[in-house]
Backbone as JSON Lines, residues from 0, in Angstrom:
{"i":0,"aa":"X","n":[229.09,-50.65,-141.04],"ca":[228.19,-49.63,-141.32],"c":[228.92,-48.61,-140.46]}
{"i":1,"aa":"X","n":[228.84,-47.29,-140.92],"ca":[229.2,-46.36,-140.12],"c":[228.07,-45.44,-139.53]}
{"i":2,"aa":"X","n":[228.12,-45.26,-138.18],"ca":[227.15,-44.59,-137.54],"c":[227.78,-43.15,-137.15]}
{"i":3,"aa":"X","n":[226.84,-42.04,-137.77],"ca":[227.23,-40.75,-137.29],"c":[226.38,-40.26,-136.22]}
{"i":4,"aa":"X","n":[226.87,-39.86,-135.11],"ca":[226.0,-39.96,-133.98],"c":[226.21,-38.07,-133.48]}
{"i":5,"aa":"X","n":[225.05,-37.41,-133.54],"ca":[225.02,-36.11,-133.01],"c":[225.19,-36.3,-131.42]}
{"i":6,"aa":"X","n":[226.46,-35.93,-131.0],"ca":[226.8,-36.27,-129.61],"c":[225.97,-35.76,-128.57]}
{"i":7,"aa":"X","n":[225.82,-34.35,-128.32],"ca":[225.04,-34.04,-127.54],"c":[223.61,-34.14,-127.71]}
{"i":8,"aa":"X","n":[223.17,-34.25,-128.78],"ca":[222.0,-34.58,-129.04],"c":[221.41,-35.91,-128.38]}
{"i":9,"aa":"X","n":[222.33,-37.04,-128.7],"ca":[222.0,-38.26,-127.96],"c":[222.28,-38.27,-126.49]}
{"i":10,"aa":"X","n":[223.3,-37.58,-125.89],"ca":[223.5,-37.31,-124.43],"c":[222.25,-36.69,-123.98]}
{"i":11,"aa":"X","n":[221.93,-35.8,-124.49],"ca":[220.8,-34.81,-123.77],"c":[219.43,-35.7,-123.86]}
{"i":12,"aa":"X","n":[219.03,-36.74,-124.76],"ca":[218.03,-37.5,-124.73],"c":[218.23,-38.59,-123.49]}
{"i":13,"aa":"X","n":[219.61,-38.78,-123.31],"ca":[219.64,-39.75,-122.12],"c":[219.43,-39.03,-120.93]}
{"i":14,"aa":"X","n":[219.8,-38.03,-120.61],"ca":[219.57,-37.18,-119.29],"c":[219.5,-35.78,-119.64]}
{"i":15,"aa":"X","n":[218.15,-35.33,-120.08],"ca":[217.79,-33.88,-120.44],"c":[218.0,-32.96,-119.26]}
{"i":16,"aa":"X","n":[217.9,-33.53,-117.86],"ca":[217.89,-32.35,-116.82],"c":[219.25,-31.68,-116.29]}
{"i":17,"aa":"X","n":[220.47,-32.07,-116.79],"ca":[221.51,-31.28,-116.4],"c":[222.58,-31.41,-117.71]}
{"i":18,"aa":"X","n":[223.48,-30.44,-117.34],"ca":[224.76,-30.32,-118.62],"c":[225.59,-31.63,-118.39]}
{"i":19,"aa":"X","n":[226.24,-31.94,-119.48],"ca":[226.86,-33.23,-119.56],"c":[228.46,-32.77,-119.0]}
{"i":20,"aa":"X","n":[228.98,-33.61,-118.03],"ca":[230.35,-33.36,-117.69],"c":[231.3,-34.15,-118.52]}
{"i":21,"aa":"X","n":[232.53,-33.75,-118.41],"ca":[233.63,-34.39,-119.04],"c":[233.63,-36.0,-118.72]}
{"i":22,"aa":"X","n":[233.44,-36.14,-117.31],"ca":[233.43,-37.8,-116.97],"c":[232.32,-38.53,-117.69]}
{"i":23,"aa":"X","n":[231.01,-37.89,-117.93],"ca":[230.05,-38.41,-118.57],"c":[230.15,-38.72,-119.98]}
{"i":24,"aa":"X","n":[230.91,-37.77,-120.53],"ca":[231.52,-37.88,-122.02],"c":[232.3,-39.21,-122.24]}
{"i":25,"aa":"X","n":[233.28,-39.18,-121.2],"ca":[234.4,-40.26,-121.23],"c":[233.64,-41.64,-121.01]}
{"i":26,"aa":"X","n":[232.77,-41.63,-120.18],"ca":[232.09,-42.97,-119.77],"c":[231.43,-43.32,-121.13]}
{"i":27,"aa":"X","n":[230.76,-42.3,-121.65],"ca":[229.87,-42.62,-123.12],"c":[230.72,-43.11,-124.08]}
{"i":28,"aa":"X","n":[231.84,-42.52,-124.25],"ca":[232.76,-42.97,-125.21],"c":[233.4,-44.27,-124.94]}
{"i":29,"aa":"X","n":[233.53,-44.76,-123.66],"ca":[233.77,-46.21,-123.4],"c":[232.94,-47.04,-123.96]}
{"i":30,"aa":"X","n":[231.48,-46.71,-123.55],"ca":[230.47,-47.6,-123.97],"c":[230.17,-47.58,-125.25]}
{"i":31,"aa":"X","n":[230.35,-46.64,-126.26],"ca":[230.42,-46.57,-127.46],"c":[231.57,-47.38,-128.12]}
{"i":32,"aa":"X","n":[232.61,-47.51,-127.5],"ca":[233.73,-48.43,-128.06],"c":[233.29,-49.98,-127.94]}
{"i":33,"aa":"X","n":[232.63,-50.32,-126.7],"ca":[232.23,-51.53,-126.44],"c":[231.12,-51.81,-127.59]}
{"i":34,"aa":"X","n":[230.22,-51.15,-127.69],"ca":[228.91,-51.23,-128.76],"c":[229.68,-51.41,-130.0]}
{"i":35,"aa":"X","n":[230.48,-50.32,-130.4],"ca":[231.23,-50.61,-131.82],"c":[231.78,-51.89,-132.15]}
{"i":36,"aa":"X","n":[232.43,-52.2,-131.13],"ca":[233.28,-53.71,-131.04],"c":[232.38,-54.76,-131.18]}
{"i":37,"aa":"X","n":[231.45,-54.81,-130.49],"ca":[230.43,-55.94,-130.49],"c":[229.55,-55.9,-131.78]}
{"i":38,"aa":"X","n":[229.2,-55.04,-132.29],"ca":[228.43,-54.75,-133.57],"c":[229.28,-54.76,-134.8]}
{"i":39,"aa":"X","n":[230.58,-54.48,-134.46],"ca":[231.41,-54.17,-135.77],"c":[230.96,-53.13,-136.65]}
{"i":40,"aa":"X","n":[230.8,-52.04,-136.06],"ca":[230.44,-50.77,-136.63],"c":[231.42,-49.7,-136.56]}
{"i":41,"aa":"X","n":[231.77,-48.8,-137.46],"ca":[232.57,-47.59,-137.15],"c":[231.74,-46.6,-136.62]}
{"i":42,"aa":"X","n":[232.28,-45.64,-135.84],"ca":[231.66,-44.63,-135.24],"c":[232.18,-43.34,-135.22]}
{"i":43,"aa":"X","n":[231.24,-42.14,-135.93],"ca":[231.81,-41.07,-135.84],"c":[230.87,-40.13,-135.1]}
{"i":44,"aa":"X","n":[231.37,-39.69,-133.96],"ca":[231.01,-38.75,-132.9],"c":[231.13,-37.38,-133.0]}
{"i":45,"aa":"X","n":[230.02,-36.63,-133.08],"ca":[230.12,-35.16,-133.51],"c":[229.75,-34.47,-132.23]}
{"i":46,"aa":"X","n":[230.53,-33.29,-131.81],"ca":[230.3,-32.55,-130.59],"c":[230.13,-31.02,-130.95]}
{"i":47,"aa":"X","n":[229.3,-30.18,-130.52],"ca":[229.47,-28.86,-130.75],"c":[230.71,-28.19,-129.8]}
{"i":48,"aa":"X","n":[231.21,-27.18,-130.43],"ca":[232.43,-26.74,-129.62],"c":[233.66,-27.4,-129.68]}
{"i":49,"aa":"X","n":[234.46,-27.5,-128.62],"ca":[235.75,-27.99,-128.7],"c":[236.79,-27.28,-128.13]}
{"i":50,"aa":"X","n":[237.98,-27.86,-128.07],"ca":[239.31,-26.88,-127.7],"c":[239.69,-25.7,-128.54]}
{"i":51,"aa":"X","n":[239.22,-25.96,-129.83],"ca":[239.77,-25.03,-130.84],"c":[238.67,-24.22,-131.43]}
{"i":52,"aa":"X","n":[239.26,-23.15,-132.39],"ca":[238.2,-22.44,-133.27],"c":[237.46,-23.26,-134.29]}
{"i":53,"aa":"X","n":[238.62,-23.98,-134.84],"ca":[238.2,-24.85,-135.98],"c":[237.83,-26.07,-135.87]}
{"i":54,"aa":"X","n":[237.13,-26.97,-136.84],"ca":[236.76,-28.17,-136.32],"c":[238.18,-29.06,-136.02]}
{"i":55,"aa":"X","n":[237.88,-29.95,-135.06],"ca":[239.15,-30.73,-134.68],"c":[238.68,-32.33,-134.53]}
{"i":56,"aa":"X","n":[239.71,-33.0,-135.04],"ca":[239.26,-34.37,-134.89],"c":[240.26,-35.12,-134.34]}
{"i":57,"aa":"X","n":[239.68,-36.33,-133.55],"ca":[240.73,-37.07,-132.77],"c":[240.24,-38.52,-132.61]}
{"i":58,"aa":"X","n":[241.06,-39.5,-132.56],"ca":[240.53,-40.97,-132.45],"c":[240.66,-41.25,-130.97]}
{"i":59,"aa":"X","n":[239.6,-41.58,-130.5],"ca":[239.41,-41.99,-128.9],"c":[238.97,-43.34,-128.89]}
{"i":60,"aa":"X","n":[239.69,-44.27,-128.48],"ca":[239.36,-45.93,-128.35],"c":[238.74,-46.39,-129.55]}
{"i":61,"aa":"X","n":[239.28,-45.83,-130.74],"ca":[238.69,-46.6,-132.07],"c":[237.48,-45.8,-132.51]}
{"i":62,"aa":"X","n":[237.29,-44.53,-131.82],"ca":[235.94,-43.73,-132.31],"c":[236.37,-42.46,-133.03]}
{"i":63,"aa":"X","n":[236.03,-42.13,-134.03],"ca":[236.48,-40.7,-134.51],"c":[235.5,-39.78,-133.94]}
{"i":64,"aa":"X","n":[236.23,-38.97,-132.94],"ca":[235.38,-37.8,-132.63],"c":[235.83,-36.54,-133.17]}
{"i":65,"aa":"X","n":[234.91,-35.76,-133.63],"ca":[234.76,-34.56,-134.34],"c":[234.02,-33.53,-133.37]}
{"i":66,"aa":"X","n":[235.01,-32.51,-133.07],"ca":[234.66,-31.14,-132.43],"c":[234.37,-30.03,-133.53]}
{"i":67,"aa":"X","n":[233.09,-29.55,-133.31],"ca":[232.74,-28.7,-134.45],"c":[233.82,-27.31,-134.43]}
{"i":68,"aa":"X","n":[234.29,-26.92,-133.29],"ca":[235.03,-25.77,-133.04],"c":[234.14,-24.57,-132.91]}
{"i":69,"aa":"X","n":[234.65,-23.34,-132.71],"ca":[233.75,-22.2,-132.15],"c":[233.07,-21.78,-133.43]}
{"i":70,"aa":"X","n":[233.51,-21.77,-134.69],"ca":[233.1,-21.2,-135.95],"c":[231.81,-22.06,-136.58]}
{"i":71,"aa":"X","n":[231.84,-23.31,-136.11],"ca":[230.76,-24.21,-136.77],"c":[229.87,-24.75,-135.79]}
{"i":72,"aa":"X","n":[228.9,-25.45,-136.24],"ca":[228.0,-26.38,-135.43],"c":[228.22,-27.64,-135.67]}
{"i":73,"aa":"X","n":[227.79,-28.56,-134.75],"ca":[227.78,-29.89,-135.04],"c":[226.95,-30.39,-136.23]}
{"i":74,"aa":"X","n":[225.83,-29.6,-136.27],"ca":[224.98,-29.78,-137.71],"c":[225.74,-29.38,-138.78]}
{"i":75,"aa":"X","n":[226.46,-28.48,-138.88],"ca":[227.2,-28.44,-140.31],"c":[228.09,-29.43,-140.48]}
{"i":76,"aa":"X","n":[229.11,-29.67,-139.38],"ca":[230.09,-30.77,-139.62],"c":[229.46,-32.15,-140.13]}
{"i":77,"aa":"X","n":[228.17,-32.65,-139.3],"ca":[227.5,-33.56,-139.89],"c":[227.06,-33.71,-141.33]}
{"i":78,"aa":"X","n":[226.45,-32.44,-141.6],"ca":[225.99,-32.38,-143.08],"c":[227.13,-32.59,-144.05]}
{"i":79,"aa":"X","n":[228.26,-32.04,-143.75],"ca":[229.44,-31.98,-144.46],"c":[230.03,-33.5,-144.55]}
{"i":80,"aa":"X","n":[229.82,-34.05,-143.68],"ca":[230.3,-35.35,-143.55],"c":[229.46,-36.31,-144.39]}
{"i":81,"aa":"X","n":[228.23,-36.12,-144.08],"ca":[227.3,-37.04,-145.05],"c":[227.54,-36.56,-146.47]}
{"i":82,"aa":"X","n":[227.58,-35.54,-146.93],"ca":[227.88,-34.98,-148.33],"c":[229.11,-35.87,-148.89]}
{"i":83,"aa":"X","n":[230.24,-35.64,-148.04],"ca":[231.65,-36.23,-148.38],"c":[231.55,-37.74,-148.35]}
{"i":84,"aa":"X","n":[230.5,-38.42,-147.53],"ca":[230.74,-39.85,-147.58],"c":[229.6,-40.5,-148.07]}
{"i":85,"aa":"X","n":[228.66,-39.84,-148.86],"ca":[227.4,-40.43,-149.19],"c":[227.32,-41.72,-149.94]}
{"i":86,"aa":"X","n":[228.31,-42.32,-150.5],"ca":[228.6,-43.47,-151.01],"c":[228.69,-44.62,-150.12]}
{"i":87,"aa":"X","n":[228.95,-44.4,-148.96],"ca":[229.19,-45.13,-147.84],"c":[228.08,-45.75,-147.23]}
{"i":88,"aa":"X","n":[228.1,-46.68,-146.32],"ca":[226.87,-47.44,-145.57],"c":[226.89,-46.55,-144.33]}
{"i":89,"aa":"X","n":[226.02,-45.48,-144.48],"ca":[225.87,-44.7,-143.22],"c":[224.65,-44.47,-142.45]}
{"i":90,"aa":"X","n":[224.6,-44.47,-141.36],"ca":[223.2,-44.3,-140.39],"c":[223.49,-43.03,-139.61]}
{"i":91,"aa":"X","n":[222.44,-42.18,-139.64],"ca":[222.78,-40.84,-138.98],"c":[221.9,-41.24,-137.62]}
{"i":92,"aa":"X","n":[222.34,-40.86,-136.5],"ca":[221.63,-40.76,-135.2],"c":[221.53,-39.47,-134.57]}
{"i":93,"aa":"X","n":[220.38,-39.12,-134.75],"ca":[219.9,-37.56,-134.27],"c":[218.47,-37.36,-134.31]}
{"i":94,"aa":"X","n":[217.98,-36.75,-133.54],"ca":[216.71,-36.25,-133.53],"c":[216.49,-34.94,-133.95]}
{"i":95,"aa":"X","n":[217.31,-34.4,-134.62],"ca":[217.39,-33.02,-135.26],"c":[216.5,-33.21,-136.49]}
{"i":96,"aa":"X","n":[215.43,-32.78,-136.55],"ca":[214.72,-32.52,-137.85],"c":[215.24,-32.19,-138.95]}
{"i":97,"aa":"X","n":[216.05,-31.23,-139.2],"ca":[217.0,-30.64,-140.2],"c":[217.88,-31.62,-140.64]}
{"i":98,"aa":"X","n":[218.79,-32.15,-139.8],"ca":[219.77,-33.2,-140.06],"c":[218.85,-34.44,-140.66]}
{"i":99,"aa":"X","n":[217.96,-34.77,-140.23],"ca":[217.28,-35.83,-140.93],"c":[216.68,-35.6,-142.2]}
{"i":100,"aa":"X","n":[216.18,-34.54,-142.44],"ca":[215.8,-34.13,-143.87],"c":[217.0,-34.09,-144.64]}
{"i":101,"aa":"X","n":[218.01,-33.47,-144.27],"ca":[219.28,-33.55,-145.23],"c":[220.12,-34.9,-145.5]}
{"i":102,"aa":"X","n":[219.69,-35.63,-144.31],"ca":[220.41,-36.96,-144.83],"c":[219.3,-37.83,-145.67]}
{"i":103,"aa":"X","n":[217.97,-37.5,-145.74],"ca":[217.3,-38.25,-146.72],"c":[217.46,-37.71,-148.2]}
{"i":104,"aa":"X","n":[217.9,-36.38,-148.04],"ca":[218.08,-36.16,-149.57],"c":[219.33,-36.82,-150.31]}
{"i":105,"aa":"X","n":[220.12,-37.48,-149.35],"ca":[221.26,-38.27,-149.99],"c":[221.06,-39.76,-149.87]}
{"i":106,"aa":"X","n":[219.69,-40.35,-149.5],"ca":[219.14,-41.52,-149.57],"c":[219.97,-42.11,-147.98]}
{"i":107,"aa":"X","n":[220.38,-41.47,-147.31],"ca":[220.93,-41.83,-145.95],"c":[220.01,-42.25,-144.97]}
{"i":108,"aa":"X","n":[219.64,-43.48,-144.29],"ca":[218.8,-43.46,-143.39],"c":[219.14,-42.86,-141.91]}
{"i":109,"aa":"X","n":[218.06,-42.5,-141.15],"ca":[218.49,-41.98,-139.99],"c":[217.41,-42.36,-138.68]}
{"i":110,"aa":"X","n":[218.04,-42.63,-137.55],"ca":[216.93,-42.9,-136.54],"c":[217.17,-41.82,-135.35]}
{"i":111,"aa":"X","n":[216.07,-41.55,-134.48],"ca":[216.28,-40.57,-133.42],"c":[217.02,-41.02,-132.25]}
{"i":112,"aa":"X","n":[217.38,-40.16,-131.67],"ca":[218.27,-40.61,-130.56],"c":[217.43,-41.36,-129.5]}
{"i":113,"aa":"X","n":[216.15,-41.02,-129.15],"ca":[215.43,-41.61,-128.52],"c":[215.0,-43.15,-128.77]}
{"i":114,"aa":"X","n":[215.24,-43.44,-130.12],"ca":[214.76,-44.81,-130.67],"c":[216.03,-45.44,-130.66]}
{"i":115,"aa":"X","n":[217.31,-44.76,-130.74],"ca":[218.6,-45.66,-130.93],"c":[219.18,-45.84,-129.43]}
{"i":116,"aa":"X","n":[218.78,-44.88,-128.23],"ca":[219.3,-45.39,-127.11],"c":[219.2,-46.8,-126.71]}
{"i":117,"aa":"X","n":[217.77,-47.31,-126.51],"ca":[217.46,-48.8,-126.19],"c":[218.26,-49.6,-126.84]}
{"i":118,"aa":"X","n":[218.33,-49.63,-128.37],"ca":[219.13,-50.59,-128.95],"c":[220.65,-50.64,-128.54]}
{"i":119,"aa":"X","n":[221.19,-49.36,-128.23],"ca":[222.56,-49.06,-127.92],"c":[222.55,-49.89,-126.46]}
{"i":120,"aa":"X","n":[221.77,-49.36,-125.51],"ca":[221.87,-50.19,-124.14],"c":[221.85,-51.55,-124.29]}
{"i":121,"aa":"X","n":[220.84,-52.1,-125.22],"ca":[220.86,-53.81,-125.33],"c":[222.16,-54.09,-125.64]}
{"i":122,"aa":"X","n":[222.74,-53.45,-126.73],"ca":[224.03,-54.01,-127.5],"c":[225.08,-53.88,-126.52]}
{"i":123,"aa":"X","n":[225.27,-52.95,-125.33],"ca":[226.26,-53.08,-124.59],"c":[225.92,-54.03,-123.02]}
{"i":124,"aa":"X","n":[224.84,-54.53,-122.88],"ca":[224.61,-55.14,-121.77],"c":[225.89,-56.1,-121.39]}
{"i":125,"aa":"X","n":[226.25,-56.42,-120.34],"ca":[227.28,-57.28,-120.0],"c":[226.68,-58.43,-119.99]}
{"i":126,"aa":"X","n":[227.57,-59.54,-120.61],"ca":[227.2,-60.95,-120.66],"c":[228.15,-61.41,-119.62]}
{"i":127,"aa":"X","n":[227.64,-62.56,-118.84],"ca":[228.56,-63.26,-117.96],"c":[229.77,-63.78,-118.55]}
{"i":128,"aa":"X","n":[231.13,-63.6,-117.76],"ca":[232.32,-63.95,-118.53],"c":[232.44,-65.55,-118.55]}
{"i":129,"aa":"X","n":[231.81,-66.13,-117.5],"ca":[232.03,-67.59,-117.24],"c":[230.73,-68.25,-117.71]}
{"i":130,"aa":"X","n":[230.75,-69.04,-118.53],"ca":[229.55,-69.93,-118.94],"c":[229.48,-71.19,-118.22]}
{"i":131,"aa":"X","n":[228.39,-71.41,-117.58],"ca":[228.12,-72.53,-116.75],"c":[227.97,-73.75,-117.63]}
{"i":132,"aa":"X","n":[228.82,-74.89,-117.39],"ca":[228.4,-76.12,-118.35],"c":[227.55,-76.94,-117.75]}
{"i":133,"aa":"X","n":[226.58,-77.24,-118.57],"ca":[225.52,-78.14,-117.98],"c":[225.7,-79.67,-118.77]}
{"i":134,"aa":"X","n":[225.8,-80.46,-117.81],"ca":[225.99,-82.03,-118.41],"c":[224.52,-82.48,-119.05]}
{"i":135,"aa":"X","n":[224.64,-83.03,-120.11],"ca":[223.4,-83.33,-120.84],"c":[223.53,-84.94,-121.02]}
{"i":136,"aa":"X","n":[222.72,-85.63,-120.57],"ca":[222.81,-87.12,-120.99],"c":[221.54,-87.42,-121.87]}
{"i":137,"aa":"X","n":[222.09,-88.3,-122.9],"ca":[221.01,-88.5,-123.87],"c":[220.8,-90.12,-123.68]}
{"i":138,"aa":"X","n":[219.37,-90.44,-123.61],"ca":[218.99,-91.8,-123.61],"c":[218.76,-92.36,-124.97]}
{"i":139,"aa":"X","n":[219.74,-93.3,-125.3],"ca":[219.78,-93.62,-126.73],"c":[218.57,-94.83,-126.94]}
{"i":140,"aa":"X","n":[217.81,-94.98,-125.94],"ca":[216.76,-96.17,-126.1],"c":[215.54,-95.78,-126.78]}
{"i":141,"aa":"X","n":[215.23,-94.61,-126.69],"ca":[214.14,-93.79,-127.52],"c":[214.2,-93.25,-129.08]}
{"i":142,"aa":"X","n":[215.23,-93.67,-129.8],"ca":[215.63,-93.23,-131.01],"c":[214.51,-93.11,-131.97]}
{"i":143,"aa":"X","n":[213.62,-94.24,-132.12],"ca":[212.45,-94.41,-132.91],"c":[211.54,-93.37,-132.34]}
{"i":144,"aa":"X","n":[211.31,-93.13,-131.27],"ca":[210.27,-92.11,-130.75],"c":[210.86,-90.52,-131.05]}
{"i":145,"aa":"X","n":[212.07,-90.6,-131.07],"ca":[212.5,-89.11,-131.42],"c":[212.57,-88.81,-133.0]}
{"i":146,"aa":"X","n":[212.59,-89.88,-133.82],"ca":[212.58,-89.65,-135.26],"c":[211.21,-89.41,-135.65]}
{"i":147,"aa":"X","n":[210.13,-90.25,-134.96],"ca":[208.82,-89.91,-135.3],"c":[208.4,-88.57,-134.71]}
{"i":148,"aa":"X","n":[208.81,-88.05,-133.62],"ca":[208.48,-86.73,-133.12],"c":[208.95,-85.58,-134.14]}
{"i":149,"aa":"X","n":[210.32,-85.78,-134.73],"ca":[210.75,-84.84,-135.62],"c":[209.99,-84.96,-136.83]}
{"i":150,"aa":"X","n":[209.46,-85.99,-137.48],"ca":[208.53,-86.13,-138.46],"c":[207.43,-85.14,-138.24]}
{"i":151,"aa":"X","n":[206.8,-85.6,-137.11],"ca":[205.58,-84.78,-136.98],"c":[205.44,-83.45,-136.81]}
{"i":152,"aa":"X","n":[206.92,-82.98,-136.17],"ca":[206.9,-81.43,-136.2],"c":[206.97,-80.76,-137.41]}
{"i":153,"aa":"X","n":[207.46,-81.61,-138.4],"ca":[207.62,-80.74,-139.79],"c":[206.28,-80.7,-140.32]}
{"i":154,"aa":"X","n":[205.09,-81.49,-140.0],"ca":[203.7,-81.01,-140.53],"c":[202.8,-80.43,-139.58]}
{"i":155,"aa":"X","n":[203.33,-79.58,-138.6],"ca":[202.29,-78.87,-137.73],"c":[202.03,-77.5,-138.51]}
{"i":156,"aa":"X","n":[200.48,-77.27,-138.71],"ca":[200.33,-76.12,-139.51],"c":[200.34,-75.02,-138.95]}
{"i":157,"aa":"X","n":[200.44,-73.86,-139.55],"ca":[200.91,-72.63,-139.19],"c":[199.67,-71.92,-138.45]}
{"i":158,"aa":"X","n":[199.67,-71.46,-137.29],"ca":[198.69,-70.83,-136.65],"c":[198.56,-69.26,-137.12]}
{"i":159,"aa":"X","n":[197.51,-68.74,-136.71],"ca":[197.32,-67.21,-137.09],"c":[198.41,-66.36,-136.01]}
{"i":160,"aa":"X","n":[198.4,-66.82,-135.01],"ca":[199.33,-66.29,-133.95],"c":[200.81,-66.0,-134.49]}
{"i":161,"aa":"X","n":[201.18,-67.31,-135.05],"ca":[202.55,-67.53,-135.42],"c":[202.91,-66.6,-136.94]}
{"i":162,"aa":"X","n":[201.89,-65.89,-137.34],"ca":[202.26,-65.12,-138.61],"c":[202.58,-63.91,-138.11]}
{"i":163,"aa":"X","n":[203.91,-63.29,-138.54],"ca":[204.43,-61.98,-138.15],"c":[203.83,-60.78,-138.94]}
{"i":164,"aa":"X","n":[203.93,-59.64,-138.31],"ca":[203.43,-58.46,-139.09],"c":[204.04,-58.41,-140.67]}
{"i":165,"aa":"X","n":[205.51,-58.67,-140.51],"ca":[206.08,-58.58,-141.52],"c":[205.63,-59.44,-142.88]}
{"i":166,"aa":"X","n":[205.12,-60.92,-142.52],"ca":[204.71,-61.75,-143.43],"c":[203.2,-61.33,-144.01]}
{"i":167,"aa":"X","n":[202.36,-60.68,-143.04],"ca":[201.2,-59.8,-143.55],"c":[201.57,-58.75,-144.47]}
{"i":168,"aa":"X","n":[202.45,-58.04,-144.08],"ca":[202.88,-56.97,-145.04],"c":[203.25,-57.37,-146.41]}
{"i":169,"aa":"X","n":[203.98,-58.56,-146.38],"ca":[204.51,-59.03,-147.7],"c":[202.96,-59.28,-148.59]}
{"i":170,"aa":"X","n":[202.15,-59.82,-147.98],"ca":[201.02,-60.16,-148.84],"c":[200.26,-58.99,-149.24]}
{"i":171,"aa":"X","n":[200.48,-57.95,-148.37],"ca":[199.43,-56.66,-148.77],"c":[200.14,-55.5,-149.95]}
{"i":172,"aa":"X","n":[201.56,-55.79,-150.03],"ca":[202.28,-54.63,-150.61],"c":[203.72,-54.69,-150.14]}
{"i":173,"aa":"X","n":[204.38,-53.96,-150.95],"ca":[205.84,-53.84,-150.57],"c":[205.98,-52.53,-150.04]}
{"i":174,"aa":"X","n":[207.03,-52.57,-148.92],"ca":[207.49,-51.12,-148.28],"c":[208.22,-50.46,-149.37]}
{"i":175,"aa":"X","n":[208.1,-49.13,-149.01],"ca":[209.0,-48.3,-149.89],"c":[210.36,-48.5,-149.56]}
{"i":176,"aa":"X","n":[211.17,-48.05,-150.6],"ca":[212.93,-48.27,-150.68],"c":[213.2,-47.67,-149.5]}
{"i":177,"aa":"X","n":[212.98,-46.64,-148.97],"ca":[213.22,-45.88,-147.86],"c":[213.07,-46.58,-146.44]}
{"i":178,"aa":"X","n":[211.99,-47.43,-146.41],"ca":[211.65,-48.17,-145.19],"c":[212.44,-49.33,-145.2]}
{"i":179,"aa":"X","n":[212.6,-49.99,-146.53],"ca":[213.39,-51.23,-146.51],"c":[214.76,-50.99,-145.93]}
{"i":180,"aa":"X","n":[215.34,-49.9,-146.66],"ca":[216.51,-49.61,-146.12],"c":[216.87,-49.26,-144.73]}
{"i":181,"aa":"X","n":[216.05,-48.38,-144.01],"ca":[215.89,-48.05,-142.83],"c":[215.8,-49.49,-141.98]}
{"i":182,"aa":"X","n":[215.08,-50.48,-142.19],"ca":[214.83,-51.68,-141.65],"c":[216.14,-52.49,-141.69]}
{"i":183,"aa":"X","n":[216.68,-52.5,-142.89],"ca":[218.07,-53.3,-143.17],"c":[218.99,-52.66,-142.08]}
{"i":184,"aa":"X","n":[219.03,-51.55,-141.88],"ca":[220.1,-50.91,-140.95],"c":[219.99,-50.93,-139.62]}
{"i":185,"aa":"X","n":[218.4,-51.18,-139.28],"ca":[217.83,-51.39,-137.83],"c":[218.32,-52.81,-137.31]}
{"i":186,"aa":"X","n":[218.36,-53.5,-138.25],"ca":[218.66,-55.12,-138.07],"c":[220.02,-55.12,-137.69]}
{"i":187,"aa":"X","n":[220.95,-54.19,-138.21],"ca":[222.24,-54.48,-137.89],"c":[222.91,-53.7,-136.61]}
{"i":188,"aa":"X","n":[221.79,-53.08,-135.85],"ca":[221.99,-52.36,-134.78],"c":[221.91,-53.49,-133.77]}
């Protein structure tokens, strides 16, 4: 899946109280690289402005970074990218209402920056490098008891608490195509 990220829109949702420094953008790019590698996504990150008048593209840590230039906005660049790549598996990450409406015209799912950020943080959490080995000993004397317990566990009735909301939803009706598409993409995040 290709994630199209409205760069400053997401960064402003992370910390809305000050301007984004070059260092913060660099740290963010490094985190995006880790996220993309772990989740096996491609990322297109679009920022307003940049070093040139015209849109400028560069590949940073495996992430395609596009600067809109002085003559365009990030929104315009994102709309153009969506229109040009509408047949690919895309997900727009932006809280911009106009961009989300544009994406929906092409049946491209979108998620708000404030909804994506917790998923992003969860995806980049550090896991311990060393896995502690635990020695497990198996008592082979109770194999009959184990077999009996296994058989009994297959016959346990389903409790009301065990029914997930999605199970209930399946009985009451089917979600819209748009909702199913968004849910499928969210599961990949």
